[in-house]
Each structure stands twice: as C-alpha cells, then as structure tokens.
Short mmCIF file of C-alpha atoms in Angstrom, two decimals:
data_model
loop_
_atom_site.label_atom_id
_atom_site.label_comp_id
_atom_site.label_asym_id
_atom_site.label_seq_id
_atom_site.Cartn_x
_atom_site.Cartn_y
_atom_site.Cartn_z
CA MET A 1 0.00 0.00 0.00
CA THR A 2 1.46 3.35 -1.07
CA ARG A 3 1.27 5.92 1.71
CA PRO A 4 -0.60 9.10 0.71
CA PRO A 5 1.52 12.28 0.75
CA ASP A 6 1.80 14.27 3.97
CA VAL A 7 0.65 17.86 4.41
CA ASP A 8 4.05 19.38 3.66
CA ALA A 9 4.28 17.55 0.33
CA LEU A 10 0.66 18.35 -0.57
CA LEU A 11 1.00 22.06 0.14
CA GLY A 12 4.04 22.32 -2.09
CA GLU A 13 2.64 20.18 -4.89
CA GLN A 14 -0.72 21.97 -5.06
CA ALA A 15 0.96 25.39 -4.96
CA ARG A 16 3.07 24.35 -7.96
CA ARG A 17 0.06 22.98 -9.81
CA PHE A 18 -2.51 25.66 -9.08
CA GLY A 19 -0.58 28.75 -7.94
CA ASP A 20 -2.91 31.73 -7.81
CA ARG A 21 -6.09 29.71 -8.11
CA VAL A 22 -8.32 30.24 -5.04
CA TYR A 23 -8.24 27.36 -2.57
CA LEU A 24 -10.17 28.90 0.34
CA GLU A 25 -13.17 31.21 -0.04
CA CYS A 26 -14.59 32.41 3.28
CA VAL A 27 -18.12 33.79 3.14
CA ASP A 28 -18.64 34.74 6.79
CA PRO A 29 -16.70 37.02 7.08
CA PRO A 30 -15.32 37.34 3.53
CA GLY A 31 -11.72 36.33 2.86
CA ARG A 32 -9.73 34.09 0.56
CA LEU A 33 -6.45 32.24 0.13
CA THR A 34 -4.90 30.96 -3.07
CA PHE A 35 -2.95 27.72 -3.12
CA ALA A 36 0.27 29.74 -3.37
CA GLN A 37 -0.69 31.99 -0.45
CA LEU A 38 -1.58 28.99 1.71
CA ASP A 39 1.75 27.35 0.92
CA ALA A 40 3.71 30.51 1.78
CA SER A 41 1.72 31.13 4.97
CA CYS A 42 2.33 27.59 6.19
CA HIS A 43 6.08 27.98 5.58
CA ARG A 44 5.96 31.08 7.80
CA VAL A 45 4.16 29.15 10.55
CA ALA A 46 6.82 26.42 10.36
CA HIS A 47 9.66 28.96 10.67
CA PHE A 48 7.90 30.60 13.63
CA LEU A 49 7.59 27.28 15.47
CA ALA A 50 11.19 26.33 14.68
CA GLU A 51 12.36 29.69 16.02
CA ARG A 52 10.61 28.88 19.30
CA GLY A 53 12.19 25.44 19.51
CA VAL A 54 8.94 23.48 19.30
CA ARG A 55 9.59 19.73 19.15
CA ALA A 56 7.76 16.77 17.64
CA ASN A 57 4.69 15.67 19.65
CA GLU A 58 4.49 19.01 21.49
CA ARG A 59 0.95 20.31 21.31
CA ILE A 60 -0.02 23.64 19.82
CA THR A 61 -3.57 24.59 20.75
CA VAL A 62 -5.50 26.65 18.20
CA LEU A 63 -8.59 28.42 19.56
CA GLY A 64 -10.55 30.23 16.89
CA ASP A 65 -13.57 30.18 14.61
CA ASN A 66 -13.54 28.93 11.04
CA GLY A 67 -11.57 31.29 8.83
CA PRO A 68 -8.26 31.84 7.01
CA ALA A 69 -6.31 32.15 10.28
CA PHE A 70 -7.51 28.77 11.52
CA VAL A 71 -6.76 27.05 8.20
CA MET A 72 -3.24 28.54 7.94
CA LEU A 73 -2.36 27.56 11.50
CA PHE A 74 -3.82 24.06 11.20
CA PHE A 75 -1.88 23.21 8.05
CA GLY A 76 1.20 25.18 9.14
CA ILE A 77 1.58 23.22 12.38
CA LEU A 78 1.17 19.94 10.49
CA ARG A 79 3.72 21.04 7.90
CA TYR A 80 6.24 21.76 10.66
CA GLY A 81 5.62 18.34 12.22
CA ALA A 82 4.27 19.28 15.67
CA THR A 83 0.84 18.32 17.03
CA VAL A 84 -2.09 20.64 16.37
CA ASN A 85 -4.81 20.72 19.02
CA PRO A 86 -7.81 22.54 17.50
CA LEU A 87 -10.48 23.46 20.03
CA ASN A 88 -13.95 24.98 19.77
CA ALA A 89 -14.30 27.28 22.77
CA GLU A 90 -18.05 27.75 22.28
CA VAL A 91 -18.79 24.02 22.30
CA LEU A 92 -16.47 23.18 25.19
CA GLY A 93 -17.77 26.12 27.22
CA PRO A 94 -17.08 25.60 30.94
CA ASP A 95 -15.12 22.42 30.11
CA LEU A 96 -12.42 24.43 28.31
CA PRO A 97 -10.17 24.98 31.39
CA ARG A 98 -10.19 21.24 32.14
CA VAL A 99 -9.36 20.40 28.52
CA LEU A 100 -6.48 22.88 28.37
CA TYR A 101 -5.11 21.51 31.63
CA ASP A 102 -5.14 17.96 30.27
CA VAL A 103 -3.65 18.97 26.91
CA ALA A 104 -0.75 20.81 28.59
CA PRO A 105 0.01 22.73 25.37
CA ARG A 106 3.44 24.05 24.50
CA LEU A 107 1.75 27.08 22.98
CA VAL A 108 -1.79 28.46 22.71
CA LEU A 109 -2.70 30.48 19.62
CA TRP A 110 -6.07 32.11 20.10
CA ASP A 111 -8.54 34.72 18.91
CA ARG A 112 -9.49 37.45 21.41
CA ALA A 113 -12.88 37.70 19.69
CA LEU A 114 -13.87 34.48 21.48
CA GLY A 115 -14.55 36.56 24.59
CA ASP A 116 -13.90 36.56 28.31
CA GLN A 117 -14.57 32.88 29.01
CA ALA A 118 -11.90 31.80 26.52
CA ALA A 119 -9.50 34.50 27.73
CA THR A 120 -9.87 33.33 31.34
CA ALA A 121 -9.28 29.70 30.38
CA VAL A 122 -6.23 30.57 28.30
CA ALA A 123 -4.72 32.67 31.08
CA ALA A 124 -5.31 29.93 33.65
CA CYS A 125 -3.73 27.09 31.68
CA GLY A 126 -0.19 28.35 32.28
CA ALA A 127 1.06 27.87 28.73
CA GLU A 128 2.58 30.60 26.58
CA ALA A 129 -0.34 32.21 24.75
CA ILE A 130 -0.27 34.47 21.71
CA ALA A 131 -3.41 36.14 20.40
CA PHE A 132 -4.04 36.23 16.66
CA ASP A 133 -3.71 40.03 16.52
CA GLU A 134 -0.16 39.70 17.88
CA LEU A 135 0.70 36.48 16.07
CA PHE A 136 0.06 37.35 12.44
CA PRO A 137 2.27 40.47 12.28
CA ARG A 138 5.07 38.26 13.64
CA LEU A 139 4.33 35.54 11.11
CA ALA A 140 4.56 38.11 8.31
CA GLU A 141 8.22 38.65 9.25
CA GLN A 142 9.07 34.97 8.74
CA PRO A 143 10.44 33.57 5.44
CA ALA A 144 7.97 32.14 2.93
CA SER A 145 10.50 29.47 1.94
CA PRO A 146 10.83 25.86 3.21
CA CYS A 147 11.90 25.54 6.83
CA PRO A 148 15.05 23.39 7.16
CA ARG A 149 14.32 22.62 10.81
CA ARG A 150 11.05 20.71 10.45
CA VAL A 151 10.45 18.02 13.06
CA GLY A 152 8.50 14.81 13.39
CA GLY A 153 7.89 11.79 11.23
CA PRO A 154 4.93 9.72 10.02
CA HIS A 155 4.47 8.00 13.38
CA ASP A 156 4.62 11.14 15.52
CA LEU A 157 1.34 12.72 16.63
CA ALA A 158 -0.25 15.13 14.17
CA VAL A 159 -3.67 16.05 15.58
CA LEU A 160 -5.21 15.96 19.04
CA ASP A 161 -8.97 16.31 18.60
CA TYR A 162 -11.72 16.25 21.19
CA THR A 163 -14.87 14.14 20.99
CA SER A 164 -18.30 15.71 21.25
CA GLY A 165 -19.01 14.31 24.72
CA THR A 166 -22.65 13.33 24.11
CA THR A 167 -22.72 10.78 26.95
CA ALA A 168 -19.62 11.68 28.98
CA ALA A 169 -16.98 14.38 29.27
CA ALA A 170 -15.18 15.24 26.04
CA LYS A 171 -11.92 13.33 25.65
CA GLY A 172 -8.83 13.81 23.54
CA VAL A 173 -8.10 11.54 20.58
CA ALA A 174 -4.63 11.61 18.99
CA LEU A 175 -3.66 10.46 15.51
CA THR A 176 -0.33 10.35 13.73
CA HIS A 177 0.77 12.18 10.60
CA GLU A 178 0.48 8.91 8.69
CA ALA A 179 -3.04 8.25 10.00
CA PHE A 180 -4.09 11.79 9.08
CA ALA A 181 -2.86 11.27 5.50
CA TYR A 182 -4.81 8.02 5.12
CA GLY A 183 -7.84 9.53 6.85
CA CYS A 184 -7.98 12.35 4.29
CA ASP A 185 -7.29 10.18 1.26
CA GLY A 186 -10.18 7.75 1.89
CA PRO A 187 -13.17 10.14 1.82
CA ALA A 188 -11.60 12.22 -0.96
CA ARG A 189 -11.58 9.11 -3.12
CA ARG A 190 -14.97 7.73 -2.10
CA PHE A 191 -16.83 11.02 -2.53
CA ASP A 192 -15.01 11.60 -5.82
CA LEU A 193 -13.64 15.06 -5.03
CA ARG A 194 -12.40 16.76 -8.21
CA GLU A 195 -10.23 19.74 -9.05
CA SER A 196 -13.29 21.43 -10.51
CA ASP A 197 -15.37 20.97 -7.34
CA ARG A 198 -16.12 23.55 -4.67
CA VAL A 199 -17.08 22.13 -1.26
CA LEU A 200 -19.20 24.13 1.21
CA GLU A 201 -18.29 23.52 4.86
CA TYR A 202 -19.83 25.26 7.89
CA ARG A 203 -19.10 22.77 10.69
CA SER A 204 -16.36 23.63 13.17
CA LEU A 205 -12.90 22.80 11.86
CA ALA A 206 -12.06 21.70 15.41
CA TRP A 207 -13.81 18.41 14.58
CA ALA A 208 -12.23 15.39 12.91
CA SER A 209 -14.85 14.95 10.18
CA PRO A 210 -14.34 18.35 8.47
CA GLN A 211 -10.59 18.17 9.05
CA LEU A 212 -10.34 14.91 7.13
CA LEU A 213 -12.80 15.66 4.32
CA SER A 214 -13.16 19.42 3.94
CA LEU A 215 -9.58 20.40 4.83
CA GLY A 216 -7.35 17.42 4.12
CA GLY A 217 -9.57 15.90 1.45
CA THR A 218 -9.78 19.07 -0.61
CA LEU A 219 -6.03 19.64 -0.29
CA HIS A 220 -5.39 16.07 -1.52
CA THR A 221 -7.40 16.67 -4.69
CA GLY A 222 -6.88 20.38 -5.35
CA THR A 223 -10.55 21.06 -4.67
CA GLY A 224 -11.79 24.53 -3.72
CA LEU A 225 -13.17 25.03 -0.20
CA VAL A 226 -15.99 27.47 0.60
CA LEU A 227 -16.02 28.08 4.35
CA ALA A 228 -18.57 29.64 6.71
CA ARG A 229 -18.24 30.13 10.47
CA ARG A 230 -21.49 28.25 11.07
CA PHE A 231 -24.69 27.18 9.35
CA SER A 232 -27.13 29.91 8.34
CA HIS A 233 -30.62 28.91 7.23
CA HIS A 234 -31.30 32.12 5.33
CA GLN A 235 -27.88 32.25 3.63
CA PHE A 236 -27.35 28.56 2.93
CA PHE A 237 -28.68 28.37 -0.62
CA ASP A 238 -27.28 31.81 -1.44
CA TRP A 239 -23.81 30.50 -0.59
CA ILE A 240 -24.33 27.46 -2.80
CA ARG A 241 -25.53 29.57 -5.72
CA ASP A 242 -23.17 32.54 -5.41
CA GLN A 243 -20.05 30.46 -4.74
CA ARG A 244 -20.84 27.84 -7.40
CA VAL A 245 -20.73 25.05 -4.84
CA SER A 246 -20.80 21.52 -6.26
CA ILE A 247 -20.66 19.50 -3.02
CA VAL A 248 -22.32 20.68 0.17
CA ILE A 249 -21.63 19.15 3.56
CA GLY A 250 -24.76 18.11 5.40
CA VAL A 251 -25.83 16.75 8.77
CA PRO A 252 -29.30 15.49 9.72
CA THR A 253 -29.97 18.59 11.83
CA VAL A 254 -29.52 20.84 8.80
CA ILE A 255 -31.56 18.53 6.58
CA ASN A 256 -34.39 18.56 9.12
CA MET A 257 -34.25 22.35 9.43
CA LEU A 258 -34.53 22.75 5.66
CA LEU A 259 -37.53 20.43 5.63
CA ASP A 260 -39.28 22.09 8.55
CA ARG A 261 -38.60 25.61 7.23
CA PRO A 262 -38.56 25.13 3.45
CA VAL A 263 -36.95 27.59 1.06
CA ALA A 264 -37.93 28.20 -2.55
CA LEU A 265 -34.68 27.13 -4.21
CA THR A 266 -34.18 23.53 -5.36
CA GLY A 267 -31.48 21.57 -7.12
CA ALA A 268 -32.99 22.68 -10.43
CA ASP A 269 -31.89 26.24 -9.58
CA LEU A 270 -28.38 25.03 -8.72
CA PRO A 271 -27.23 23.09 -11.80
CA GLY A 272 -23.64 22.80 -10.57
CA LEU A 273 -24.57 21.11 -7.28
CA ARG A 274 -23.67 17.40 -7.47
CA PHE A 275 -24.79 16.17 -4.06
CA MET A 276 -25.08 16.81 -0.33
CA THR A 277 -23.40 14.60 2.25
CA SER A 278 -24.99 13.47 5.50
CA SER A 279 -23.02 12.22 8.48
CA SER A 280 -22.43 12.79 12.22
CA ALA A 281 -25.82 11.34 13.22
CA PRO A 282 -28.44 8.94 11.83
CA LEU A 283 -30.72 10.18 9.05
CA SER A 284 -33.99 8.29 8.67
CA VAL A 285 -34.93 6.89 5.28
CA ASP A 286 -38.20 8.83 5.35
CA ARG A 287 -36.43 12.15 5.93
CA GLN A 288 -33.85 11.44 3.24
CA LEU A 289 -36.51 10.61 0.66
CA GLU A 290 -38.60 13.62 1.70
CA PHE A 291 -35.60 15.94 1.32
CA GLU A 292 -34.64 14.54 -2.06
CA ASP A 293 -38.22 14.82 -3.28
CA ARG A 294 -38.57 18.40 -1.99
CA TYR A 295 -35.22 19.80 -3.08
CA ARG A 296 -34.11 17.47 -5.90
CA ILE A 297 -30.66 17.22 -4.29
CA PRO A 298 -29.14 13.73 -3.86
CA ILE A 299 -27.96 12.88 -0.35
CA VAL A 300 -24.82 10.76 -0.03
CA GLN A 301 -24.53 9.23 3.43
CA GLY A 302 -21.32 8.40 5.25
CA CYS A 303 -20.28 7.60 8.79
CA GLY A 304 -17.26 8.11 10.99
CA MET A 305 -15.97 8.78 14.46
CA THR A 306 -13.02 10.66 15.89
CA GLU A 307 -11.17 7.45 16.76
CA ALA A 308 -11.56 5.83 13.33
CA GLY A 309 -12.00 8.72 10.90
CA TRP A 310 -14.45 8.30 8.03
CA MET A 311 -15.30 4.60 8.33
CA ALA A 312 -17.79 4.19 5.48
CA GLY A 313 -19.46 6.16 2.74
CA ASN A 314 -21.59 5.83 -0.35
CA SER A 315 -20.17 6.68 -3.73
CA PRO A 316 -22.17 9.47 -5.38
CA ASP A 317 -22.79 7.17 -8.35
CA ALA A 318 -23.64 4.01 -6.39
CA ARG A 319 -25.52 5.07 -3.29
CA ARG A 320 -28.11 3.09 -1.39
CA VAL A 321 -30.75 4.89 0.64
CA GLY A 322 -30.57 3.92 4.30
CA SER A 323 -26.99 2.70 4.05
CA ILE A 324 -23.81 4.45 5.18
CA GLY A 325 -22.09 2.76 2.24
CA PRO A 326 -19.21 0.30 2.02
CA PRO A 327 -16.06 0.73 4.14
CA MET A 328 -13.90 3.65 3.04
CA PRO A 329 -10.70 3.00 1.10
CA HIS A 330 -8.00 1.77 3.54
CA VAL A 331 -10.65 0.79 6.14
CA VAL A 332 -11.22 -2.83 7.15
CA ALA A 333 -14.68 -3.35 8.66
CA SER A 334 -16.65 -6.33 9.90
CA ILE A 335 -19.77 -7.06 11.93
CA ILE A 336 -19.23 -9.30 14.95
CA SER A 337 -21.54 -11.02 17.41
CA GLU A 338 -21.40 -10.94 21.21
CA THR A 339 -19.07 -13.95 21.06
CA GLY A 340 -16.69 -12.25 18.63
CA ALA A 341 -17.74 -14.38 15.66
CA ALA A 342 -18.33 -12.79 12.26
CA CYS A 343 -22.00 -12.11 11.54
CA ALA A 344 -23.62 -13.33 8.35
CA PRO A 345 -24.96 -10.75 5.87
CA GLY A 346 -28.14 -9.24 7.26
CA GLU A 347 -27.36 -10.23 10.85
CA GLU A 348 -27.02 -7.42 13.40
CA GLY A 349 -23.82 -7.13 15.41
CA GLU A 350 -21.23 -4.57 16.47
CA LEU A 351 -19.16 -2.73 13.87
CA LEU A 352 -15.44 -3.50 14.19
CA VAL A 353 -12.92 -1.42 12.22
CA SER A 354 -9.19 -1.20 11.68
CA GLY A 355 -6.82 0.37 9.19
CA PRO A 356 -4.01 2.89 8.84
CA GLN A 357 -6.42 5.81 9.38
CA MET A 358 -7.04 4.81 13.01
CA ALA A 359 -6.21 7.21 15.85
CA SER A 360 -3.44 5.90 18.05
CA ALA A 361 -4.34 7.01 21.58
CA TYR A 362 -6.76 8.68 23.98
CA LEU A 363 -5.63 11.56 26.15
CA THR A 364 -7.22 10.40 29.40
CA ALA A 365 -5.65 12.84 31.84
CA ARG A 366 -2.95 15.51 31.88
CA ASP A 367 -0.25 14.32 29.51
CA ARG A 368 -1.41 10.69 29.81
CA LEU A 369 -1.96 8.76 26.58
CA GLU A 370 -3.67 5.36 26.47
CA PRO A 371 -3.31 3.31 23.26
CA ILE A 372 -6.32 2.68 21.02
CA PRO A 373 -6.49 -0.90 19.65
CA GLN A 374 -5.20 -0.98 16.09
CA ASP A 375 -6.04 -4.59 15.20
CA GLY A 376 -9.78 -4.16 15.70
CA PHE A 377 -11.62 -1.25 17.30
CA LEU A 378 -15.15 -1.83 18.58
CA THR A 379 -17.07 1.26 17.54
CA GLY A 380 -20.15 0.73 19.71
CA ASP A 381 -22.32 0.97 16.57
CA LEU A 382 -24.84 -1.79 15.98
CA ALA A 383 -24.93 -2.54 12.28
CA ARG A 384 -25.48 -5.11 9.56
CA VAL A 385 -23.92 -5.61 6.17
CA ASP A 386 -25.64 -6.72 2.98
CA ALA A 387 -24.34 -9.18 0.40
CA ASP A 388 -22.68 -6.36 -1.55
CA GLY A 389 -20.74 -4.99 1.42
CA TYR A 390 -22.96 -1.97 2.17
CA LEU A 391 -23.23 -1.18 5.87
CA TYR A 392 -26.43 -0.19 7.70
CA VAL A 393 -26.22 1.29 11.20
CA THR A 394 -29.11 0.14 13.38
CA GLY A 395 -28.25 1.82 16.68
CA ARG A 396 -25.67 2.26 19.43
CA LYS A 397 -24.80 -0.71 21.62
CA LYS A 398 -24.48 1.36 24.79
CA ASP A 399 -27.80 3.07 24.03
CA LEU A 400 -29.72 -0.22 24.15
CA ILE A 401 -32.61 -0.19 26.60
CA ILE A 402 -32.91 -3.40 28.61
CA ARG A 403 -36.59 -3.71 29.48
CA GLY A 404 -37.48 -6.78 31.47
CA GLY A 405 -34.33 -8.51 30.26
CA VAL A 406 -35.08 -7.81 26.58
CA ASN A 407 -32.88 -5.50 24.49
CA VAL A 408 -34.73 -2.64 22.80
CA ALA A 409 -32.98 -0.40 20.26
CA PRO A 410 -33.94 3.28 20.76
CA ALA A 411 -33.33 3.92 17.06
CA GLU A 412 -36.19 1.59 16.12
CA ILE A 413 -38.64 3.53 18.27
CA THR A 414 -37.34 6.89 17.08
CA THR A 415 -37.69 5.77 13.46
CA ALA A 416 -41.31 4.81 14.11
CA LEU A 417 -42.02 8.22 15.63
CA LEU A 418 -40.40 10.03 12.71
CA ALA A 419 -42.76 8.23 10.34
CA HIS A 420 -45.63 10.30 11.78
CA ALA A 421 -46.48 13.15 9.42
CA ALA A 422 -46.63 15.73 12.23
CA VAL A 423 -43.30 14.85 13.86
CA ALA A 424 -40.26 16.93 12.97
CA ASP A 425 -37.73 15.24 15.24
CA ALA A 426 -37.58 12.61 17.94
CA ALA A 427 -35.26 10.80 20.32
CA THR A 428 -35.58 7.89 22.72
CA ILE A 429 -33.76 6.93 25.94
CA GLY A 430 -34.09 4.45 28.76
CA VAL A 431 -34.73 5.58 32.34
CA PRO A 432 -34.64 3.56 35.59
CA ASP A 433 -37.80 1.59 36.34
CA ALA A 434 -38.48 -0.36 39.55
CA VAL A 435 -40.36 -3.15 37.76
CA TYR A 436 -38.72 -3.60 34.36
CA GLY A 437 -35.24 -2.28 35.10
CA GLU A 438 -35.60 0.38 32.43
CA ALA A 439 -38.58 2.19 30.94
CA ILE A 440 -38.74 3.66 27.46
CA VAL A 441 -39.09 7.44 27.22
CA SER A 442 -39.40 9.24 23.90
CA PHE A 443 -39.16 12.94 23.16
CA VAL A 444 -40.86 14.45 20.11
CA CYS A 445 -41.18 17.90 18.60
CA ALA A 446 -43.88 18.77 16.12
CA ARG A 447 -43.48 20.23 12.68
CA ALA A 448 -44.38 23.88 12.21
CA GLY A 449 -48.14 24.29 12.13
CA HIS A 450 -48.81 20.87 13.70
CA ARG A 451 -49.59 19.62 17.18
CA VAL A 452 -48.93 16.21 18.68
CA SER A 453 -49.97 14.59 21.94
CA PRO A 454 -48.33 11.83 24.00
CA SER A 455 -51.35 9.55 23.61
CA GLU A 456 -51.35 10.00 19.83
CA MET A 457 -47.65 9.16 19.67
CA ARG A 458 -48.06 6.01 21.77
CA GLU A 459 -50.99 4.89 19.62
CA HIS A 460 -48.92 5.53 16.49
CA CYS A 461 -46.04 3.43 17.87
CA GLY A 462 -48.45 0.69 18.94
CA ALA A 463 -49.51 0.23 15.34
CA ARG A 464 -45.90 -0.23 14.21
CA LEU A 465 -44.02 -1.83 17.08
CA ALA A 466 -44.35 -4.77 19.43
CA ALA A 467 -46.18 -3.80 22.59
CA PHE A 468 -43.07 -3.98 24.80
CA LYS A 469 -41.35 -1.42 22.53
CA VAL A 470 -44.05 1.24 22.82
CA PRO A 471 -42.74 4.17 24.92
CA ALA A 472 -44.04 4.23 28.46
CA HIS A 473 -43.75 8.01 28.39
CA VAL A 474 -43.74 10.53 25.55
CA ILE A 475 -42.66 14.09 26.23
CA VAL A 476 -43.44 16.82 23.70
CA VAL A 477 -40.63 19.40 23.45
CA ASP A 478 -39.90 22.45 21.35
CA ALA A 479 -36.63 20.95 20.08
CA ILE A 480 -34.55 17.83 20.60
CA PRO A 481 -31.31 18.93 22.31
CA LYS A 482 -28.35 18.33 20.01
CA THR A 483 -24.62 18.88 20.14
CA GLU A 484 -22.93 21.23 17.70
CA ARG A 485 -22.22 18.14 15.59
CA GLY A 486 -25.90 17.34 15.27
CA LYS A 487 -25.86 14.35 17.61
CA VAL A 488 -28.59 13.85 20.19
CA ALA A 489 -27.40 15.18 23.55
CA ARG A 490 -28.39 12.22 25.71
CA ARG A 491 -27.29 13.82 28.96
CA ALA A 492 -29.55 16.79 28.23
CA LEU A 493 -32.48 14.42 27.63
CA GLU A 494 -31.77 12.61 30.88
CA GLN A 495 -31.70 15.95 32.69
CA LEU A 496 -34.96 16.96 31.01
CA TRP A 497 -36.53 13.73 32.22
CA ARG A 498 -35.34 14.37 35.77
CA GLU A 499 -36.73 17.91 35.67
CA ARG A 500 -40.08 16.84 34.30
CA GLY A 501 -40.32 13.84 36.61
CA ALA A 502 -42.28 10.77 35.55
CA PRO A 503 -45.39 12.10 33.81
CA SER A 504 -48.41 9.88 33.87
CA VAL A 505 -49.31 8.09 30.65
CA PRO A 506 -52.40 9.80 29.24
#
C-alpha cells in the first residue's frame, strides 16, 4: 500500500500545480487564500515554530472560529511536524479549562474575539499564549521558503482532537501524521472530489470529520473550499448559488431544518450542485426521501468517528438509501456477534474497524496517553452488512434499553415516531424503572403548524411496534437537544426527564 503524501508535500505540490487559483473562499466574514498563499503562509508558521524550539509531539492549541487564520495555522503546524490541538471554545464552554489543563500545550494560539470565558481559560492554563492580533504580524516577518528545521515523522502525533461528549466528558483523541494522511485520502476518493469541485463547509474545523474531508480531502485533490463560520438557514442556498458550490456538507440537523422551514430554491436552480453529504448522526430513510423529493438534491450518506475517521461512505454514483455505504478505502470493517464471531450478511452485530487511518491514543488525563487498539476497534455501533458490502447502522450498543431482560434499540422507536407526518424530530432513551429495570421514554417535537400529543404518539407506535417497545412516556418538546455536531445530547435528555419527573401516561 502506497502511503498518501503528507501535508508538507501536498501544500508544495498543489501550490506548484494551481498557484494563484483560489483554494479557500470564506463567506462569513469574507476572505480568501490561493494555493500559493496557503503554501507561503504555512512555511511562515513552520519557521515561527522552529524559532521557538517546538519539538515533535508538542501540542499547539488553536482556539478560533472557522476562517483563514484557523486554516493557515492548522496546516502550518502539520507542515512543521508538531501536534495541532484545534479546540472549539463555544462548544467546550465551561469544560475548556479542564481540557487545556489535560492537553498541557506548548503554545496556545487564540482569537481574542472568542470573549472573556476563553480569555480566562487561556490565562489559567499556564502555557505561553499568543493572540491572533499579535501572532500574524510576527508571522509576516518569517520567510515564505521551506523551513530546514522541520520536526516529526509519520508515526509522531499530528492532531489531538476532542470528541463531542454526548454521553460523557469530552476526551482527547490523537492520531499520527500517517493516519491523518490516510484519513484524508479515503473520503476524498470515495466522494469523488475533483479539481473542478467547490465544497461548502460550515461545521467547526475543530472536529475530525471536516478536518479529514473538507480540509485534508480538498487539499489532496486540489478542490476549492468554501467556508462559513457556522450554518445559516437564510444564507445557505445563497452560498451554494453565489459560490458555485458543487458539493455541500450536510448533517441530519440541517436537513431537518430545511424540511421544517422550506426555502424556494431547489437543485434545479443550482445546476452545478452534485450532491449533499450526510453524516455525524443517523438520518432516517423517510427524511432522506422527503428531502430529495422536496429539493431534488441527492444525499450521499457516510459515517465516521473521531477514533476511526471516516469509516464508510456511499459513492455518489452508487448510493443506497438507508446505508452508510461500504467501508472507506484503507478501512477494514466487519460485523461481529457478542461472542466475537463474524456475523452473516443481514445479521445485526457490532461494527469493528481497523486500518491505517485509526487514531493511536486517547488523552485520558494531563499528559497521559492510552493506546487505542489498532487490530480491531469496537465502535459501539450496531450494524449489519448486505451481500454487496454496504453497511447499515441500526443503533448504538451502549444506548440499548434493557426492558425486562429484553434488548430494545432506541433507534427503532425513534424511526417509528419520525414516520408520523406531524413529527419533525424525535429521540428515545431508557430511564430507571423499579419493575422492568428500564422504561422507554421518547421525546418528540412537532413540525411547524402541527400539534402532537403523547397519547397520539403512543398509539402511532403501537400500530408499528411490538407492545413492549411502545414508549411508556412521551414528552413533547420544542426541540430535541443536540450537540454542535448534530448528535442527540443524551445527557440533556436525561436531565430533562429528571426535571419533568415521571409524567403519567395519558
């Protein structure tokens, strides 16, 4: 297997190939970088780090919103060979001081615009900190030529990302320069990124998924990147049209928002748009088909996690609705039973993955790394595979509700609820029950202009599910709490249940 090129080689090669062609187009706020400018800026970052004596595996924390500064620093640190630790201050919130303490960064590069909470956390962490408004004038004084004092090798740590912390505190996940290269190459190939494409990304670049696809993937293929600080419902289709976007990144939360608050534009008004991805959280078949029928935009599903990168994905030309696609290039995946035996096609088991894209370690405490298994990583996803190798995620193993000794998959109940015409979104959890061990509680929010009742929802489920799977309690909410990545915030649902108590079944 030929190792994909590293960031240093890619920056130089794409600058030679494309020069003054625009690589990065920022729409919020406006700004741009050509391939040549990105290459030169990253050389300056490398010289700056060398001047400060930064060594391989030392962590450089980058705290900032999506924008040219973040992109230059991310790639520049990787080019030099140190470890970049991108953090989203807004998402981490009060957890930021704890994260910075555990990371023990050699240097913190941060944006004062993030506000007082970030400033307090940065000051308290004890590391040398340089704000962007001080940093970039100093970078401008550095040479734009290759740095002879680069550090690190393919097996040194490249990126230290943090998980979303949907069920527990966010934790650090470290991957090597080699793993980062493979992790970018796989989705770029599977999603067929082309030099002529322009990819719209609005998710935080502090997350692994956009780093591997929207940053590394586009750099691998010479694809243009259109970048926004965050999703905007009223600007979304304007960005696609005005920036001639051909691939738009999607998550189920955005897809649901566009269905619940429709806009007039469709794919017919955007002839250059090839497809929209969907990842980060499950997307029901009904919602996918409804979106494609409403907007005439194909959805290409994929799946990944911080520890394993992009694990699977559909090809734009060979997609299957309801499937996350076959394993990505370089990824080895299998479905195993409780005993560790391989499951037959169609049989549900746990998804096991391995490959050169795997992260190498968890950061479990201050400066303490614990290895991640490389010969087979249990993802916690329940899944099945068909005869053609397409994977279908059916739920999360640790989310299973054990009611009276019987396993119940929350995803099955949520899918049934989403099939109701008046339901915009739903989620299901298990809560302690004195008789059955756990009781099933579902949360639903209605579509605009509709109303739903708990009794109606339970009756609807009763017509589609076995009696023991019907929720004991249904709580109607204004919105299902989600993380910034679009995943259901289970801890928030558990807290909501505690606050509401155990409502009587109507």
